[in-house]
Tab-separated table of C-alpha atoms and ligand atoms in Angstrom:
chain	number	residue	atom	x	y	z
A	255	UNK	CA	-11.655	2.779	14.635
A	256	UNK	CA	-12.582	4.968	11.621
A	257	UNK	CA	-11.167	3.386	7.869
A	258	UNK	CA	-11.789	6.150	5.118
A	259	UNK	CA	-10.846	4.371	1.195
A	260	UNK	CA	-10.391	6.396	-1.511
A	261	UNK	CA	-11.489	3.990	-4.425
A	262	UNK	CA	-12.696	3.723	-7.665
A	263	UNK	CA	-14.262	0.285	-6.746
A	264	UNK	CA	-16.070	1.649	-3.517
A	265	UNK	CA	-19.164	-1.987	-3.894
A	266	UNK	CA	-15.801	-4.449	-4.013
A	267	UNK	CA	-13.569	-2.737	-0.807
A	268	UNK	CA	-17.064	-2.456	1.065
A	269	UNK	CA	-18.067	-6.387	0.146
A	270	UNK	CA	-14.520	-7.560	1.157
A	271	UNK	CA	-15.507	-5.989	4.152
A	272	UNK	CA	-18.963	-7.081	4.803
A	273	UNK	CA	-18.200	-11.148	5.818
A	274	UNK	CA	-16.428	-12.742	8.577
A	275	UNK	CA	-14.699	-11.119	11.501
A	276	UNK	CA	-14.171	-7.846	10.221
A	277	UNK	CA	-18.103	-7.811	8.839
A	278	UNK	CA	-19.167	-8.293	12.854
A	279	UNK	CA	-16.948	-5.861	13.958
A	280	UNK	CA	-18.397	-3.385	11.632
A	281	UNK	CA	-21.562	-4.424	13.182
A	282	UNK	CA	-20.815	-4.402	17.045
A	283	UNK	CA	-19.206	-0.990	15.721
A	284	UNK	CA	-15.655	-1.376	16.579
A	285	UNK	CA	-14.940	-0.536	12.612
A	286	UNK	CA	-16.445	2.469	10.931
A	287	UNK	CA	-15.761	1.868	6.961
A	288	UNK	CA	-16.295	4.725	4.303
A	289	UNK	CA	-15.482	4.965	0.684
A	290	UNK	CA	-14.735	7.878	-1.286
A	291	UNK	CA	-14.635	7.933	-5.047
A	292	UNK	CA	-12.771	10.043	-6.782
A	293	UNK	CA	-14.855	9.821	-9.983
A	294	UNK	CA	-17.344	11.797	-7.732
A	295	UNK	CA	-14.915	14.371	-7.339
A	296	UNK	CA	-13.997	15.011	-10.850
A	297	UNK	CA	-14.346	18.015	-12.013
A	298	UNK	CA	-14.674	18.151	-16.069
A	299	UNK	CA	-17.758	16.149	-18.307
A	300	UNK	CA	-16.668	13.156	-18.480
A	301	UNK	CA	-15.655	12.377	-15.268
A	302	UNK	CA	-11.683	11.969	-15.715
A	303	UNK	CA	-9.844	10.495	-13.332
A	304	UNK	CA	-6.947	9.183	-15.021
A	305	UNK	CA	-4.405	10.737	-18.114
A	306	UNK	CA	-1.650	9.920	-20.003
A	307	UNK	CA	1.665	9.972	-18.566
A	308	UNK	CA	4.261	12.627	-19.125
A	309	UNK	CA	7.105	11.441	-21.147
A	310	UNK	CA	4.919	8.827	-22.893
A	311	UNK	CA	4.700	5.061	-22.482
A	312	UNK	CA	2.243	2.920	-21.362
A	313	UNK	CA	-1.227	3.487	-19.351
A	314	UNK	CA	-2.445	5.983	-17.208
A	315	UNK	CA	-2.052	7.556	-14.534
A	316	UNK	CA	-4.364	8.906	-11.758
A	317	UNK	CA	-5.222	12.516	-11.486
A	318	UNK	CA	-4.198	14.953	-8.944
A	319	UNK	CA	-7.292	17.225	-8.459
A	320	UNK	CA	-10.024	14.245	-8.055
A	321	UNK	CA	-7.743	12.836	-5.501
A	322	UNK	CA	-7.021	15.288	-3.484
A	323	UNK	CA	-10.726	16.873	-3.625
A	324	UNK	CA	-11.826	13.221	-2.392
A	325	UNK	CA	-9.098	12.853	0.442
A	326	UNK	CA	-10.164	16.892	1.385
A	327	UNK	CA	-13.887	15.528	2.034
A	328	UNK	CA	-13.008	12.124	3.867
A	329	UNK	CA	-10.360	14.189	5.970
A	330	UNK	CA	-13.197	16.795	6.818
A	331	UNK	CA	-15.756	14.280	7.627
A	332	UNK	CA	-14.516	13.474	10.645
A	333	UNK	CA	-13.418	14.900	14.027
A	334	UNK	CA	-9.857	14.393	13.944
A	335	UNK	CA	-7.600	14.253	10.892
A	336	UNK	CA	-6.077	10.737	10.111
A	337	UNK	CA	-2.961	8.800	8.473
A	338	UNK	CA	-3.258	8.128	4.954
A	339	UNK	CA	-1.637	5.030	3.823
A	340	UNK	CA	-1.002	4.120	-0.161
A	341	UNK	CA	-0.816	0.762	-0.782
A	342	UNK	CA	1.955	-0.194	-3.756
A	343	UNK	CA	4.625	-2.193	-4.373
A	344	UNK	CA	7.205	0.364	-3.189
A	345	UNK	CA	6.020	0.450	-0.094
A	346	UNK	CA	7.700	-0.777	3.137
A	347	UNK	CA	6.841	-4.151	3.319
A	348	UNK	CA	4.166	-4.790	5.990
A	349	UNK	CA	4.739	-7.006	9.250
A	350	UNK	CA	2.170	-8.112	11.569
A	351	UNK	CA	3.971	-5.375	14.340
A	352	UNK	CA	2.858	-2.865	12.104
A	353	UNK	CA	-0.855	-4.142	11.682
A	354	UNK	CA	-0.705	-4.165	15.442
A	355	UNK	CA	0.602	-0.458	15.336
A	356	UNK	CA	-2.076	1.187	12.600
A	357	UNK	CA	-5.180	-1.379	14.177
A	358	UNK	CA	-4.176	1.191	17.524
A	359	UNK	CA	-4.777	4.382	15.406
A	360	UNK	CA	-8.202	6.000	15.777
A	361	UNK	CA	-8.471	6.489	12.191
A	362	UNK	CA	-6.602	5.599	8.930
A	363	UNK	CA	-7.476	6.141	5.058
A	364	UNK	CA	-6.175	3.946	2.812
A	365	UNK	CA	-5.190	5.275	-0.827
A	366	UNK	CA	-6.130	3.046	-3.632
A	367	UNK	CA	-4.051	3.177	-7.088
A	368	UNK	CA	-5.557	2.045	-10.300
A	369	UNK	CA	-3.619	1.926	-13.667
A	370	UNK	CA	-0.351	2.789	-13.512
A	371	UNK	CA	0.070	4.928	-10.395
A	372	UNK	CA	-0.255	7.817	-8.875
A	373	UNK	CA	0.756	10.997	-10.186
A	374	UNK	CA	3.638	11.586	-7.513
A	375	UNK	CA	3.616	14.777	-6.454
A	376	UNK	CA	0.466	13.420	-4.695
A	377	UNK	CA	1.915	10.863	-3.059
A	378	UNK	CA	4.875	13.281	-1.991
A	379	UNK	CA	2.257	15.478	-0.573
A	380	UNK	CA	-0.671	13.584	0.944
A	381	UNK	CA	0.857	10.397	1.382
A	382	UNK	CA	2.098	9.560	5.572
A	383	UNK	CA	3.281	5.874	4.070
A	384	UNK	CA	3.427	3.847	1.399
A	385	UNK	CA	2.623	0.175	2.215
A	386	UNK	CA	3.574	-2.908	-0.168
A	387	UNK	CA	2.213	-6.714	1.012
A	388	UNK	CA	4.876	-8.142	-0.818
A	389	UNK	CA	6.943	-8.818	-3.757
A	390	UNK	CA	4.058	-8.982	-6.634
A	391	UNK	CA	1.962	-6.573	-8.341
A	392	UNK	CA	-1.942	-6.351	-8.845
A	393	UNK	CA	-4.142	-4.570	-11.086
A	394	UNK	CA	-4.657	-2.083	-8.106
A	395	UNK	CA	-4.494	-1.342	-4.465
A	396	UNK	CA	-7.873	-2.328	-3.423
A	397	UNK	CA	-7.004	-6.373	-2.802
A	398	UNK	CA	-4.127	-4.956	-0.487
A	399	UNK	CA	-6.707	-2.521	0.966
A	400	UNK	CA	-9.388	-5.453	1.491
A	401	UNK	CA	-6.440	-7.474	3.411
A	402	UNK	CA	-5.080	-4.861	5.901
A	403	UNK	CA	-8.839	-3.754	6.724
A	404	UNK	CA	-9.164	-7.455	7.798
A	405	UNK	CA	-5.974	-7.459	9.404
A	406	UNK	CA	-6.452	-4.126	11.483
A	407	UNK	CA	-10.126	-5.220	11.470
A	408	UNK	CA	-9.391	-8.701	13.549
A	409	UNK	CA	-7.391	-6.589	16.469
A	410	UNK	CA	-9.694	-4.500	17.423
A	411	UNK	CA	-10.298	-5.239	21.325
A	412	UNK	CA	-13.538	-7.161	20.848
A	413	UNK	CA	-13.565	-8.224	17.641
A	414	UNK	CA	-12.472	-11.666	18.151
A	415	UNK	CA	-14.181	-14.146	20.609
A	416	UNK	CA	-12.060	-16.321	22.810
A	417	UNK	CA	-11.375	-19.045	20.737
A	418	UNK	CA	-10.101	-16.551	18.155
A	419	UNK	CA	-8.029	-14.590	20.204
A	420	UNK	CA	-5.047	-13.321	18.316
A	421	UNK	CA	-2.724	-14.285	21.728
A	422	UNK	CA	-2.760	-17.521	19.718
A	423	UNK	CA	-1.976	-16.056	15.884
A	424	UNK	CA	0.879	-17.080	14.323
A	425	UNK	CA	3.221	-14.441	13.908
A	426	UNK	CA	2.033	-13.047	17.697
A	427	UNK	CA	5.164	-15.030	19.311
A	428	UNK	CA	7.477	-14.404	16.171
A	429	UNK	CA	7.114	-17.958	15.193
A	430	UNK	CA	4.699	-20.066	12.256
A	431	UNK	CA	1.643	-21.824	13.910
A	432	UNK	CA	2.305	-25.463	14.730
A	433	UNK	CA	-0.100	-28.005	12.694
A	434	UNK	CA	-3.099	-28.260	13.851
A	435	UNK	CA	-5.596	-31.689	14.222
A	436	UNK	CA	-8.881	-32.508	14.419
A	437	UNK	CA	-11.160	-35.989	14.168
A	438	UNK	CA	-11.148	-38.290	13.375
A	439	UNK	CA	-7.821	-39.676	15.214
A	440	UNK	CA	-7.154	-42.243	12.771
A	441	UNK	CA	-7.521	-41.532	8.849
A	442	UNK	CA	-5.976	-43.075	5.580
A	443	UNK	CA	-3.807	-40.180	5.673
A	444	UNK	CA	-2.085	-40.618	8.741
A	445	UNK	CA	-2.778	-40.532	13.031
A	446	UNK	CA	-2.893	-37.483	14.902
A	447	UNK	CA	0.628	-37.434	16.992
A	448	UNK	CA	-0.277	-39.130	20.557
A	449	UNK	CA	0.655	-36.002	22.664
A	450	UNK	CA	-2.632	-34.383	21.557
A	451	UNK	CA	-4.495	-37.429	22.909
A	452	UNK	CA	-2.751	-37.290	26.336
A	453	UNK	CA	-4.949	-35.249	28.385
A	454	UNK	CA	-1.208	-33.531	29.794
A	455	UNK	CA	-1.261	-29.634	28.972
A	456	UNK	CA	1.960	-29.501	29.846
A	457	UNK	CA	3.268	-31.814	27.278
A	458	UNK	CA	0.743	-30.474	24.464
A	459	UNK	CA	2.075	-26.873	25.561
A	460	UNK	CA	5.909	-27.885	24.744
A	461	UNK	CA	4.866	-30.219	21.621
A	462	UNK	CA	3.567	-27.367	20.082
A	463	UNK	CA	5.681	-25.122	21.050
A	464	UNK	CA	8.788	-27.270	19.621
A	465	UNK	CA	6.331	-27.503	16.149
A	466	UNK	CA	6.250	-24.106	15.964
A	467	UNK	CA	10.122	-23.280	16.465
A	468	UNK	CA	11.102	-26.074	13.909
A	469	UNK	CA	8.710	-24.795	11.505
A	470	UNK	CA	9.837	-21.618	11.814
A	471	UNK	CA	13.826	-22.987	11.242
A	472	UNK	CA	12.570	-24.898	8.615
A	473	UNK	CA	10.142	-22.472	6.432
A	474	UNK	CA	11.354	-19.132	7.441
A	475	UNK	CA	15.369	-19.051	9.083
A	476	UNK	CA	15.075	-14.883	8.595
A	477	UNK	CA	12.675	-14.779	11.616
A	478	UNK	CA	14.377	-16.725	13.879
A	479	UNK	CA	17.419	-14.223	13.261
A	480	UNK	CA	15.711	-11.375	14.536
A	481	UNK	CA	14.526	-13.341	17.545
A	482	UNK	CA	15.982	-14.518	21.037
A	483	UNK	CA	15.322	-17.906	22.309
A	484	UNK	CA	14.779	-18.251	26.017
A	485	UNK	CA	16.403	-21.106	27.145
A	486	UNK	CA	13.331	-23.940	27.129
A	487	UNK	CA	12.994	-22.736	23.080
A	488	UNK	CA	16.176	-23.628	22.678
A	489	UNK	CA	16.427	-26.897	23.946
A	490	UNK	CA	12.878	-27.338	22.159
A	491	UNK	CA	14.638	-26.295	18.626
A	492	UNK	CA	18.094	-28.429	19.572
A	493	UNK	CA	15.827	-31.359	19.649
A	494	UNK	CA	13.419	-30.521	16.791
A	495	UNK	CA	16.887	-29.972	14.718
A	496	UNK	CA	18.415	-33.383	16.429
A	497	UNK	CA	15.135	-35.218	15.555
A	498	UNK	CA	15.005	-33.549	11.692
A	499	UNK	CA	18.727	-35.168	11.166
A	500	UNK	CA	17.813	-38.383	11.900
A	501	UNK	CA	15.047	-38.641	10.055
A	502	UNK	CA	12.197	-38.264	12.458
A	503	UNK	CA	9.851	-35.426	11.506
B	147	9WO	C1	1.194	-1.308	-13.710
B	147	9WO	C2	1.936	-1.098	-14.864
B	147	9WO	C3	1.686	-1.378	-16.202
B	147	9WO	C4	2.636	-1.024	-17.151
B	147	9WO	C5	3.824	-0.425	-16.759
B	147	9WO	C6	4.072	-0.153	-15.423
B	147	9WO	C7	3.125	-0.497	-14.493
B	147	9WO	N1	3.115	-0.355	-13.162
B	147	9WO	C8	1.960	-0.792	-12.718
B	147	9WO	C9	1.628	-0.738	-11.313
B	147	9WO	O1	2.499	-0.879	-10.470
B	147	9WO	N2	0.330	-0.463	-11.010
B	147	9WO	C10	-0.062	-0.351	-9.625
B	147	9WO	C11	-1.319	-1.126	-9.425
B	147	9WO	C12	-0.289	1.079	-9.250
B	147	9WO	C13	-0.675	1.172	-7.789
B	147	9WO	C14	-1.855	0.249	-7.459
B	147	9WO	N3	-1.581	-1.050	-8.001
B	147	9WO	C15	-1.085	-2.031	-7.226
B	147	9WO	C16	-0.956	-2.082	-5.853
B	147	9WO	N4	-0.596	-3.165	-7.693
B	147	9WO	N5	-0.125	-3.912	-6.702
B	147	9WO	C17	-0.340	-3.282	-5.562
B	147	9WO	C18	0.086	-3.813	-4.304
B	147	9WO	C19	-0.209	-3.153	-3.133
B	147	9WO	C20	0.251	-3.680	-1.942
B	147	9WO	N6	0.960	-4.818	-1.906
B	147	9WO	C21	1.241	-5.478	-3.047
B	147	9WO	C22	0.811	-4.993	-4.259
């Protein structure tokens, strides 16, 4: 998959990029990532990209013609034309379906504000979708940038090994993760719940599973809403809930 980002911080959104999963799957060449900056694309002395806003107020706000010059040359760079994402707070607010829907696109570019915005008739024009992680505000879009690469990044086929595999993520079901354990069994801090120990699959399977579906009724209700239950999960959850009343987890 080919990731075009317009920046003005083109060293941070390729750093972000270079480490971890997303750094090897640049490597084994599953990710193609290129930056464009629209400072190189300005067209007066000084190298404006940014002005003041029309009808006053605070900041700035970016320029049209640097923009769309920048997004003209990563467009014609390569073979096919792709999506081009903004990242903001007004944006739809992004769910791990839709990370699995733009990690299948053969290309993307992702739009980085800075300052106050945008000019909008930009946005209006060039813009495909405007993409928020959530309910908070940065000092620009290339944090959210950094975090959907890795997202989109992590399901390309390949990128994972088998002890990664994203069959496993949270979030892949619907549900949180159950807790996870490792050694040493016994620890000031508690004991590792005896199912684990067993040796029976089975059990360790259903354990888990019943984590994760309390969890899930616990932390986050809203996802359980938009979810069915086949009929082991809900005898899982009925006893999770029955064992939460009286006290026992
Ligand atoms: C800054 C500001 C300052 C004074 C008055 C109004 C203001 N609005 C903003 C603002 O929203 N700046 C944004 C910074 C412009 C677009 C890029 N920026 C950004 C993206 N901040 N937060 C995000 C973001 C992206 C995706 N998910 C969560 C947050």
């Amino acid at each position: 998959m080919r990731i075009d980002v317009l920046t003005l911080f083109p060293e941070f959104v390729q750093q972000s990029a270079a480490v971890g999963v997303v750094g090897r799957a640049q490597t084994r060449g599953l990710i193609e990532l290129r930056t464009w900056n629209p400072r190189d694309y300005a067209q007066d002395a000084y190298r404006r990209v940014d002005e003041r806003p029309y009808g006053g107020g605070p900041g700035m706000v970016m320029l049209i013609e640097p923009l769309r010059a920048a997004l003209a040359a990563a467009q014609a760079d390569a073979a096919q034309p792709g999506r081009v994402v903004y990242l903001s707070p007004q944006g739809v607010r992004l769910q791990q379906a839709h990370v699995a829907r733009l990690a299948r696109l053969p290309r993307l570019l992702l739009l980085c504000g800075r300052y106050e915005g945008v000019d909008e008739r930009f946005l209006a024009h060039e813009v495909d979708e405007e993409v928020s992680l959530g309910d908070f505000v940065l000092s620009g879009g290339e944090l959210a940038a950094a975090a959907l690469i890795d997202a989109i990044g992590r399901l390309q086929p390949g990128a994972l090994n088998h002890s990664e595999s994203a069959a496993q993520d949270s979030f892949a079901n619907g549900l949180l993760d159950y807790p996870h354990y490792t050694r040493p069994e016994r620890d000031a801090l508690g004991e590792v719940p005896p199912v684990l120990l067993s040796g029976d699959h089975a059990a360790i399977r259903r354990w888990r599973l019943k984590q994760a579906l309390g969890r899930t009724w616990l932390r986050r209700p809203d996802l359980l809403e938009g979810r069915a239950l086949s009929p082991e999960e809900r005898i899982l959850l009925d006893e999770f809930r029955r064992e939460h009343q009286n006290g026992l987890c």
